[in-house]
Short mmCIF file of C-alpha atoms in Angstrom, two decimals:
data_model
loop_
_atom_site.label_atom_id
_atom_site.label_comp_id
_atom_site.label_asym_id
_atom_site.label_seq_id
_atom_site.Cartn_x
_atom_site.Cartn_y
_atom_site.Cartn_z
CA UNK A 1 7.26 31.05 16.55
CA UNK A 2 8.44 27.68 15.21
CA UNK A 3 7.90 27.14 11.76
CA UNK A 4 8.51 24.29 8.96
CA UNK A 5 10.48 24.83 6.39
CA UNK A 6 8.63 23.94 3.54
CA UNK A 7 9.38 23.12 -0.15
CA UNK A 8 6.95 22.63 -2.62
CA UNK A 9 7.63 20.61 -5.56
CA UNK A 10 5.64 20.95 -9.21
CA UNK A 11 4.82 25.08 -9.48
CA UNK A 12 1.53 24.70 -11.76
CA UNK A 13 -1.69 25.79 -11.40
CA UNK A 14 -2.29 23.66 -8.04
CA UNK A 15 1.50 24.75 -6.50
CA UNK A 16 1.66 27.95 -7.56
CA UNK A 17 -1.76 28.33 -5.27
CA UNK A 18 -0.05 26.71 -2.40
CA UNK A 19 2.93 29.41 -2.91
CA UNK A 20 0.59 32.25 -2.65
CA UNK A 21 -1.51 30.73 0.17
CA UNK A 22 2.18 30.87 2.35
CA UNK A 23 3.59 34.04 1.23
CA UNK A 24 -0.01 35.86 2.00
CA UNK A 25 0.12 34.71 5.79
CA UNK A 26 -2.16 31.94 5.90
CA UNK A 27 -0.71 29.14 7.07
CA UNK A 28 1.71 31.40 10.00
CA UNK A 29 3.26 28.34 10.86
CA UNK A 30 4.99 27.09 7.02
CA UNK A 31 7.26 29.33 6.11
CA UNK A 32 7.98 28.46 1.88
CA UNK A 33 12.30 27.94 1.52
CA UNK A 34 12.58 26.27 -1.95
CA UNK A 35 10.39 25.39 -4.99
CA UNK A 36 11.03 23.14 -7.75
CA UNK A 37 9.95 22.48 -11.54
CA UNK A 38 11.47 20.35 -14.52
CA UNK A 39 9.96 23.84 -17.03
CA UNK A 40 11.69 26.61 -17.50
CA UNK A 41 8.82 29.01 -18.15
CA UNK A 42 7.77 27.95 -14.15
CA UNK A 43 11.10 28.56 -12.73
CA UNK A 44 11.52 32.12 -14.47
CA UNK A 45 8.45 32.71 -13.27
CA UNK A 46 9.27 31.48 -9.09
CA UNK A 47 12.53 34.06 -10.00
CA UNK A 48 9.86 36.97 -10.79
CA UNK A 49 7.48 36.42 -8.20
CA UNK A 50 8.43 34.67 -5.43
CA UNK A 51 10.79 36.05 -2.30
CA UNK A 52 14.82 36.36 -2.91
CA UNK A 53 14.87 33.16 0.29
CA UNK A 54 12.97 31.29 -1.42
CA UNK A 55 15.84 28.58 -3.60
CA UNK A 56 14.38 27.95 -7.10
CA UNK A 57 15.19 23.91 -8.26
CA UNK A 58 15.51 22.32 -11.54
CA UNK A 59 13.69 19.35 -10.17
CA UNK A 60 12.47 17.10 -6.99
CA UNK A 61 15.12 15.41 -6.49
CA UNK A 62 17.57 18.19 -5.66
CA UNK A 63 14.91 20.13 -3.82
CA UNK A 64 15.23 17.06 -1.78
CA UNK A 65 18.53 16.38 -0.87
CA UNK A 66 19.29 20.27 -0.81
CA UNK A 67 18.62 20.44 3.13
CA UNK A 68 16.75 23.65 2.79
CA UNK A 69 13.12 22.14 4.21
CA UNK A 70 11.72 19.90 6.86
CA UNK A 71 8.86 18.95 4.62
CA UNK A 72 7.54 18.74 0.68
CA UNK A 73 4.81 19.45 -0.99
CA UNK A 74 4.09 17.41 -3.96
CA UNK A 75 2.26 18.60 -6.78
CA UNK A 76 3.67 17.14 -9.69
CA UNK A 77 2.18 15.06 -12.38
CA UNK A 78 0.69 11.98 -10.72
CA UNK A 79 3.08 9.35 -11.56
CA UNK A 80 5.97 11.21 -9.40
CA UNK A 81 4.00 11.04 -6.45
CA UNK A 82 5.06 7.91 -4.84
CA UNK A 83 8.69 8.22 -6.07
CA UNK A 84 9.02 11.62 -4.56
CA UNK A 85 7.61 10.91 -1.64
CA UNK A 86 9.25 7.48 -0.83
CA UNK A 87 12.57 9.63 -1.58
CA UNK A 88 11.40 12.59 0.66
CA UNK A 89 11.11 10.49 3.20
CA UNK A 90 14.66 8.33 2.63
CA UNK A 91 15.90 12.17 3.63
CA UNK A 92 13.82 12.16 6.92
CA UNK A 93 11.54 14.88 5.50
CA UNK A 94 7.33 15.30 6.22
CA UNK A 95 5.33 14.93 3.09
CA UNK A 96 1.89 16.39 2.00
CA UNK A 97 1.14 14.95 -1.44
CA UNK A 98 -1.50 16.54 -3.70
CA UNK A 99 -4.26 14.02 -5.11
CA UNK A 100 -4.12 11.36 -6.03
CA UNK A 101 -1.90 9.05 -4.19
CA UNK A 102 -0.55 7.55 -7.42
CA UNK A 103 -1.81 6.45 -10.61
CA UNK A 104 -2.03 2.33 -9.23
CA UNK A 105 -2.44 1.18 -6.56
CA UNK A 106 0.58 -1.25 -6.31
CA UNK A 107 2.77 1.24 -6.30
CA UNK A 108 0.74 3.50 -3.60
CA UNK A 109 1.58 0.33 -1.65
CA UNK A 110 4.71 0.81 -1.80
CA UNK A 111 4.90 4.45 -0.39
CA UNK A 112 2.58 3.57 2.37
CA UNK A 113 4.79 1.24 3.48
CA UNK A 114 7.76 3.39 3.42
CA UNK A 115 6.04 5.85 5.43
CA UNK A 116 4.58 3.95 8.19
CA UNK A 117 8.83 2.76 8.02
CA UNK A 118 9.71 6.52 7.92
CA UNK A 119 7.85 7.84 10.66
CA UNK A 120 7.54 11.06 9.05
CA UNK A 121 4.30 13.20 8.80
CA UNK A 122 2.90 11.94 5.82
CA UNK A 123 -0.57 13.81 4.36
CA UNK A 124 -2.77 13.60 1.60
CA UNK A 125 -4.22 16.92 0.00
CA UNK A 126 -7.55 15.80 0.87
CA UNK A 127 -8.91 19.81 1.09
CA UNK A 128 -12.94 18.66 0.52
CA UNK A 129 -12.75 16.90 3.96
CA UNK A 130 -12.71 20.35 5.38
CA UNK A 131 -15.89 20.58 4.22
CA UNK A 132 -18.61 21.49 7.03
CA UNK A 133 -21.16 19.42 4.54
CA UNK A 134 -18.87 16.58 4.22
CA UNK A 135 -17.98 16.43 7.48
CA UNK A 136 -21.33 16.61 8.81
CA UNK A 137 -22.58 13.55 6.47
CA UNK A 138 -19.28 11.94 7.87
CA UNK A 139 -19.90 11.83 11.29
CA UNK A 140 -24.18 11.14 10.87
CA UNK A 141 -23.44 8.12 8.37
CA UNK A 142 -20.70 6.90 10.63
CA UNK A 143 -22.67 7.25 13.33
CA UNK A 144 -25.26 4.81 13.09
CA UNK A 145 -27.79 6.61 14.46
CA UNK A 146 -30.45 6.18 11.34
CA UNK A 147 -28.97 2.98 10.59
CA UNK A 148 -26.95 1.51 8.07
CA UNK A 149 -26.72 2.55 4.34
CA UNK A 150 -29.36 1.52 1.81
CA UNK A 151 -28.24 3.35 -1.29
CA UNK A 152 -26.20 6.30 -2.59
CA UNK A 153 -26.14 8.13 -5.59
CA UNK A 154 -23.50 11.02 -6.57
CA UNK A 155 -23.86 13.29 -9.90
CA UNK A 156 -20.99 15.25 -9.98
CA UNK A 157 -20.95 16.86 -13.15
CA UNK A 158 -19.87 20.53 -12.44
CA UNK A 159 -16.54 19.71 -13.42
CA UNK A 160 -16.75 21.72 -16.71
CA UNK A 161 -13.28 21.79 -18.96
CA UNK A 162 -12.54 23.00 -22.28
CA UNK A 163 -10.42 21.93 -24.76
CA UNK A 164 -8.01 24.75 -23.60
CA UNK A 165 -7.46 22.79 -20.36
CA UNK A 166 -6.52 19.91 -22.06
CA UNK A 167 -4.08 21.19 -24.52
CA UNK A 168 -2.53 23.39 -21.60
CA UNK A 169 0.39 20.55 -20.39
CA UNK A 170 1.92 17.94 -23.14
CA UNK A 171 0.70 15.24 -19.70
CA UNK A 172 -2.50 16.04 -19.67
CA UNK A 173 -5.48 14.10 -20.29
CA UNK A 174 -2.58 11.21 -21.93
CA UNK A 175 -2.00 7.68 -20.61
CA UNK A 176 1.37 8.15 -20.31
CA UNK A 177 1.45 11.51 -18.80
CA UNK A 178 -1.51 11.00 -16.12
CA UNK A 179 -2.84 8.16 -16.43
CA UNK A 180 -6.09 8.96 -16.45
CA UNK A 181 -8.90 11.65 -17.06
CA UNK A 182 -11.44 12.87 -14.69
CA UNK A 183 -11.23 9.81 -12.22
CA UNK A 184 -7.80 10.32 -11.52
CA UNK A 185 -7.78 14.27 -11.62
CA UNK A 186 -10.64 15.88 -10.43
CA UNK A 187 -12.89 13.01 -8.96
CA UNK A 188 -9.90 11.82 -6.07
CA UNK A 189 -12.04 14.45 -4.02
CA UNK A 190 -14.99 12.99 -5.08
CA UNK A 191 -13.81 9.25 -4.59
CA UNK A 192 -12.39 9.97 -1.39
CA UNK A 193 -15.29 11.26 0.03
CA UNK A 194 -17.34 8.44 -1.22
CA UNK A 195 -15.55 5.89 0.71
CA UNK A 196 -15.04 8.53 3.50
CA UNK A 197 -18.67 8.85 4.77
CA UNK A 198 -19.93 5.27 3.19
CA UNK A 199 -17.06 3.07 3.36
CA UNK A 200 -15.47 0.86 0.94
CA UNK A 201 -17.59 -0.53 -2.14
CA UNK A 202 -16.97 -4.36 -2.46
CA UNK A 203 -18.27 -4.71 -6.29
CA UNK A 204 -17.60 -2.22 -8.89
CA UNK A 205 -19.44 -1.83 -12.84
CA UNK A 206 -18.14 0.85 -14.91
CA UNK A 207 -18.63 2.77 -18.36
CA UNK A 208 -15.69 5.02 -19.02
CA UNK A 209 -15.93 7.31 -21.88
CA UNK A 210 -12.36 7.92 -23.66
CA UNK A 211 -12.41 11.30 -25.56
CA UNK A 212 -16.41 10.90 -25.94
CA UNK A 213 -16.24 15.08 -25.39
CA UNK A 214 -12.64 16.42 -25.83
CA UNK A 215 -9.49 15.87 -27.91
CA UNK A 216 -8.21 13.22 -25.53
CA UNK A 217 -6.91 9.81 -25.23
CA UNK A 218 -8.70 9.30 -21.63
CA UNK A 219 -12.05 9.40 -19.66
CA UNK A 220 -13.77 12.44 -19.78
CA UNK A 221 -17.57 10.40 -18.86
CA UNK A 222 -18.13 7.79 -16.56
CA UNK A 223 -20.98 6.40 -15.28
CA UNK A 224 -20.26 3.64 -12.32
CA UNK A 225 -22.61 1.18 -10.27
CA UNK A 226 -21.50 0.04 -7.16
CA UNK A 227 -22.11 -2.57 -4.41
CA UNK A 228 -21.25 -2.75 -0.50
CA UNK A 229 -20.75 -5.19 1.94
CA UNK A 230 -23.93 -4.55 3.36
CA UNK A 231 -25.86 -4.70 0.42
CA UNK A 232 -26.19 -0.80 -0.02
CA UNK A 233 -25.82 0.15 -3.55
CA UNK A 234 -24.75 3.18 -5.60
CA UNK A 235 -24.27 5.11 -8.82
CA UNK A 236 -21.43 7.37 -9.26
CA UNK A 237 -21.41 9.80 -12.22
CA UNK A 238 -19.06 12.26 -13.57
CA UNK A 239 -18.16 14.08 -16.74
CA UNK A 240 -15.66 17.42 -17.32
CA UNK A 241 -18.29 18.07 -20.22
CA UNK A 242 -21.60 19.26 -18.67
CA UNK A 243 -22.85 22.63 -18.26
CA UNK A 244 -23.69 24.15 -16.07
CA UNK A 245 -23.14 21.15 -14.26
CA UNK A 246 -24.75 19.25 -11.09
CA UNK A 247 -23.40 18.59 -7.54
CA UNK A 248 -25.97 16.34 -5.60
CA UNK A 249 -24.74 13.96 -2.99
CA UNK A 250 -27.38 11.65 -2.14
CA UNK A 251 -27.90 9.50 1.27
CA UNK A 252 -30.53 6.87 1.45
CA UNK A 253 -30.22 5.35 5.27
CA UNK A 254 -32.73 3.22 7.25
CA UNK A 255 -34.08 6.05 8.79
CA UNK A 256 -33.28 8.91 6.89
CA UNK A 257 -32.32 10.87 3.80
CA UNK A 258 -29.27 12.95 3.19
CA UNK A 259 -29.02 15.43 0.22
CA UNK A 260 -25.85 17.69 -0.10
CA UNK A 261 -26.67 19.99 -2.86
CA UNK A 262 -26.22 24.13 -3.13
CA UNK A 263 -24.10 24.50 -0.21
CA UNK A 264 -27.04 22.98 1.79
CA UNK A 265 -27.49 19.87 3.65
CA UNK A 266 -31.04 18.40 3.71
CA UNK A 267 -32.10 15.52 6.27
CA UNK A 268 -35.40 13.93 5.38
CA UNK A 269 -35.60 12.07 9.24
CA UNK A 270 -38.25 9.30 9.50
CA UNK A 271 -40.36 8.84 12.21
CA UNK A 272 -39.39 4.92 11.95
CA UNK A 273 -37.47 2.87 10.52
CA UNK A 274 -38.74 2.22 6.54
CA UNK A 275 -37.23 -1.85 7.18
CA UNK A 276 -39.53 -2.18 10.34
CA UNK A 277 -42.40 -0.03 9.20
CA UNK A 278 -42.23 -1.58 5.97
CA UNK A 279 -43.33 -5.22 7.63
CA UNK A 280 -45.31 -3.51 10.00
CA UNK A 281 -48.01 -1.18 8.83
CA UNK A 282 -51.10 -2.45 6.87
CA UNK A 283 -51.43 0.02 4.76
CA UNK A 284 -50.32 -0.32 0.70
CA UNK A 285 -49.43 2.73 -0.10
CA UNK A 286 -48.19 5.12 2.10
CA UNK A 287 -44.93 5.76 3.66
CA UNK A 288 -43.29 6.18 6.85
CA UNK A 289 -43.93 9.39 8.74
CA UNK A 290 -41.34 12.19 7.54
CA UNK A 291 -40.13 15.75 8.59
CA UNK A 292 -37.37 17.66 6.58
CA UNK A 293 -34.82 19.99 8.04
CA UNK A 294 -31.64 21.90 7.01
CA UNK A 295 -29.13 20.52 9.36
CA UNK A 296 -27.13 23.28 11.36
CA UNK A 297 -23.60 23.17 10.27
CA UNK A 298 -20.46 25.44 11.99
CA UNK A 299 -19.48 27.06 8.58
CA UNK A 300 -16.18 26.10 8.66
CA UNK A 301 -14.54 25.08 5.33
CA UNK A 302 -10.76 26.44 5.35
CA UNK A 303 -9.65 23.85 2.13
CA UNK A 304 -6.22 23.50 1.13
CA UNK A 305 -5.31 26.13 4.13
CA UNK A 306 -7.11 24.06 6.79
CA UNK A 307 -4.96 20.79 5.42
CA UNK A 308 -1.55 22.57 5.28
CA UNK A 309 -2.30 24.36 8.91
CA UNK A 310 -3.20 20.94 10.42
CA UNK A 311 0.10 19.29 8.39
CA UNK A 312 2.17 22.17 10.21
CA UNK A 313 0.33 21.08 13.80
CA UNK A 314 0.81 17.50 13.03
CA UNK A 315 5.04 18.17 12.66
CA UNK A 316 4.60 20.49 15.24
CA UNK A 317 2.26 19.28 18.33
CA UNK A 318 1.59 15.94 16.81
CA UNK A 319 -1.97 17.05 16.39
CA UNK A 320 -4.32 15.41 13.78
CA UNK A 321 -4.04 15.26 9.95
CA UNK A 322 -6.99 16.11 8.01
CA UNK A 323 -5.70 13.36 5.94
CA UNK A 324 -3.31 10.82 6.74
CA UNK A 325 -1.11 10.28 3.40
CA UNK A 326 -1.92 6.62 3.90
CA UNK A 327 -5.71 6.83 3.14
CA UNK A 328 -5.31 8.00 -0.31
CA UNK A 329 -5.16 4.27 -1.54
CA UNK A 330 -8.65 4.09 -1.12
CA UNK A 331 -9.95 6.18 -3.49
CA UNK A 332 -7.43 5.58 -6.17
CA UNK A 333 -8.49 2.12 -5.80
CA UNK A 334 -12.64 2.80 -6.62
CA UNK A 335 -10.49 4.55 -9.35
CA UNK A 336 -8.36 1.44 -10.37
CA UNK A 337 -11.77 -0.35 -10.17
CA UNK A 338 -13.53 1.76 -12.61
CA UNK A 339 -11.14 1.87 -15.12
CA UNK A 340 -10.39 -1.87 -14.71
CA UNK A 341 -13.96 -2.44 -15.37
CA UNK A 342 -14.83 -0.99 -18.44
CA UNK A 343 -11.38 -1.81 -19.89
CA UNK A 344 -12.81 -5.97 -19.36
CA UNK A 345 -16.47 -5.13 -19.57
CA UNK A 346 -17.11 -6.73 -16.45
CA UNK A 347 -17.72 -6.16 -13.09
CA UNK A 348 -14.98 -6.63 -10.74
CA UNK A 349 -14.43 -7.01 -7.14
CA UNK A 350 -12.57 -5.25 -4.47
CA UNK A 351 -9.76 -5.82 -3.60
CA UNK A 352 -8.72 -5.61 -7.31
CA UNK A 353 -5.73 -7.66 -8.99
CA UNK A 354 -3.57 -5.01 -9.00
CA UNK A 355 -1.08 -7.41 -11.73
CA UNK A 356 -3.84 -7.14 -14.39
CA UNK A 357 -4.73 -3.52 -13.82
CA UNK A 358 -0.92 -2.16 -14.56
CA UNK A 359 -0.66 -4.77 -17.52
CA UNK A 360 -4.08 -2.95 -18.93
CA UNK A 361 -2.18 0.60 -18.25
CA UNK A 362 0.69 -0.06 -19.27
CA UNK A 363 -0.52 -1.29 -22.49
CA UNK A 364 -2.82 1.76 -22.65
CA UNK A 365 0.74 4.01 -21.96
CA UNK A 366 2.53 2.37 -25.15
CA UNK A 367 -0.11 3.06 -27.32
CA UNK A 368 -0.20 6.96 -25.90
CA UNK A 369 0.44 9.81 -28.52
CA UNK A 370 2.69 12.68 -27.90
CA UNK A 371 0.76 15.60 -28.23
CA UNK A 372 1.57 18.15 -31.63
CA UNK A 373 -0.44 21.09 -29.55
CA UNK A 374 0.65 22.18 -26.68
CA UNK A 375 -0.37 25.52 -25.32
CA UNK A 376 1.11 25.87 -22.07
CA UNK A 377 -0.66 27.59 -19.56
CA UNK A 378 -0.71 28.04 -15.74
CA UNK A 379 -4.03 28.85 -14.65
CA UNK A 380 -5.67 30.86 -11.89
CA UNK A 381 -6.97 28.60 -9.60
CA UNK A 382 -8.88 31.46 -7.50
CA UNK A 383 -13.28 31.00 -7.03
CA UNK A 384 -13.00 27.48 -7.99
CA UNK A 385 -13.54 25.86 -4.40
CA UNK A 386 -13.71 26.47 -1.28
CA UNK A 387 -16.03 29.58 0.19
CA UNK A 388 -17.05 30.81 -3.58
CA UNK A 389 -19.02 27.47 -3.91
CA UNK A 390 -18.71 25.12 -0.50
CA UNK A 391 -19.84 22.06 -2.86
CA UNK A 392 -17.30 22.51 -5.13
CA UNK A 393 -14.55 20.83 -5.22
CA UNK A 394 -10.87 21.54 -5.99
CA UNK A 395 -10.22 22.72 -9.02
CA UNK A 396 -7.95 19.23 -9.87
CA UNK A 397 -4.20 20.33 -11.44
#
């Protein structure tokens, strides 16, 4: 059997999983050559636990030019992304690029233009669109077959992290380091997703939260109002704080209502259209004919092992991404649009000025504070998503 040579790139808590995932037989057609990481602690521990073939690199960059792999995995702190992949693919190497695309958007730009120049594979990490639940919402909002959107709402809350999280990587939860809080590490899922099954907001209102529940300098609450094209609107809400924590998804189309929530997804159909019956009927008070039902789904949610099998058929076959590596702007620019939001106190449309966002962050980044605790751990990423809780996302680096 062919397989691709892969090396993976940042060995943390999110690329140490993807090293297991391989070496356990999961993904028969990647076979793991090399690794990389800039800490020692992670490369003594790729020397302890990972196979004698497998070349251990003091960073990206020679991973990259070492000819050992036909493709990279990128899991390094988000800044790197774009620069490691727009050098991955200088050497004529596929890339698959953990979330998010980049910290701003004019620099995702950038590496989306040097792939579509490259004409290498080039994937996002987008695991939750594997998702039976997802999916499903995907293809009956897409659809059009209960009409266009009217409003959504998404309270995604169960995104609980302590203190010990935070103090576990001198980058974390720092302007400098990430660039960002739970927007830019946990919620990409979330914001992908969003724009996935609805589409692009046009007209963004934010309230980000710096430190409001941790030791941080970033977000760790937000609470966003959006507009579409169409007129549809939403509210977006997220903390790492809350516990136990919610997960509801909520649809409201012209003819029906969608509620992802508990592995289950609930369609309340209408009998008629609530825009016509709402001119139509004579009556003052009550509403449109309704039945509820639990829509069949096919089970399926394979998560970061259905997105690195489909990466291997994409180099292979040239069969479908889950992700193409190009669609990750999206979502990191609802991101951009939050953050830019609450930083002016305004509301702001999309597309945003991209100048004025990286003059905010960048002033944000030389006002960031090295951390004086830093415990560093690598945790176990294991029960955190996939078939342990289907509406879960990834666990975010």
């Amino acid at each position: 059997m062919k397989q691709v040579k892969l090396g993976i790139i940042g060995i943390g808590n999110m690329g140490s999983a993807h090293c297991g995932n391989i070496l356990d037989g999961k993904t028969p057609e990647i076979i793991l050559t090399a690794v990389a990481d800039l800490r020692e602690n992670r490369r003594a521990w790729a020397l302890g636990n990972l196979p004698d073939s497998v070349v251990v690199f003091e960073d990206g960059d020679s991973l990259i030019t070492s000819g050992l792999c036909d493709a990279v995995l990128i899991a390094t702190p988000h800044y790197e992304h774009p620069r490691l992949a727009m050098l991955a693919m200088e050497h004529g190497l596929h890339v698959m690029c953990e979330k998010p695309a980049g910290v701003y958007t004019k620099q995702v730009r950038e590496m989306n233009e040097a792939a579509v120049k490259s004409g290498r594979v080039f994937g996002m990490m987008f695991n939750q669109r594997t998702n039976c639940i997802y999916r499903k919402m995907h293809e009956i909002v897409q659809s059009g077959q209960y009409g266009t959107l009217k409003r959504m709402s998404w309270l995604i809350t169960d995104w609980y992290r302590s203190q010990a999280y935070y103090n576990s990587g001198g980058w974390r939860a720092t302007w400098d380091g990430e660039g960002g809080g739970v927007l830019l590490n946990q919620c990409p899922h979330n914001l992908d997703l969003l724009q996935w099954i609805c589409g692009m907001p046009s007209r963004v209102r934010a309230f980000c939260h710096n430190g409001k529940w941790h030791h941080i300098e970033v977000e760790d609450d937000v609470t966003a109002y959006l507009e579409f094209p169409n007129g549809a609107t939403g509210v977006f809400v997220t903390t790492t704080a809350d516990a136990p924590g919610t997960n509801r998804l909520e649809l409201t189309l012209e003819r029906a209502k969608l509620v992802a929530e508990n592995n289950e997804l609930t369609l309340y159909e209408l009998e008629i259209s609530e825009r016509e019956y709402c001119f139509q009927t004579t009556e003052g008070f009550e509403k449109p004919p309704c039945h509820k039902t639990e829509v069949a789904l096919d089970g399926q949610n394979p998560q970061h092992i259905g997105v690195l099998n489909s990466f291997a058929g994409a180099i292979l076959r040239g069969e479908p991404l889950v992700a193409d590596g190009t669609e990750g702007i999206h979502g990191l620019e609802l991101s951009n649009a939050m953050h830019l939001s609450s930083w002016l106190g305004e509301t702001v449309s999309l597309p945003i000025d991209e100048d004025l966002f990286l003059e905010k962050l960048n002033a944000l980044r030389a006002t960031s504070v090295k951390k004086e605790t830093v415990q560093e751990v690598t945790f176990d990423t294991k029960g955190s998503y996939g078939s342990q809780n289907t509406m879960k996302g990834s666990n975010g680096k």
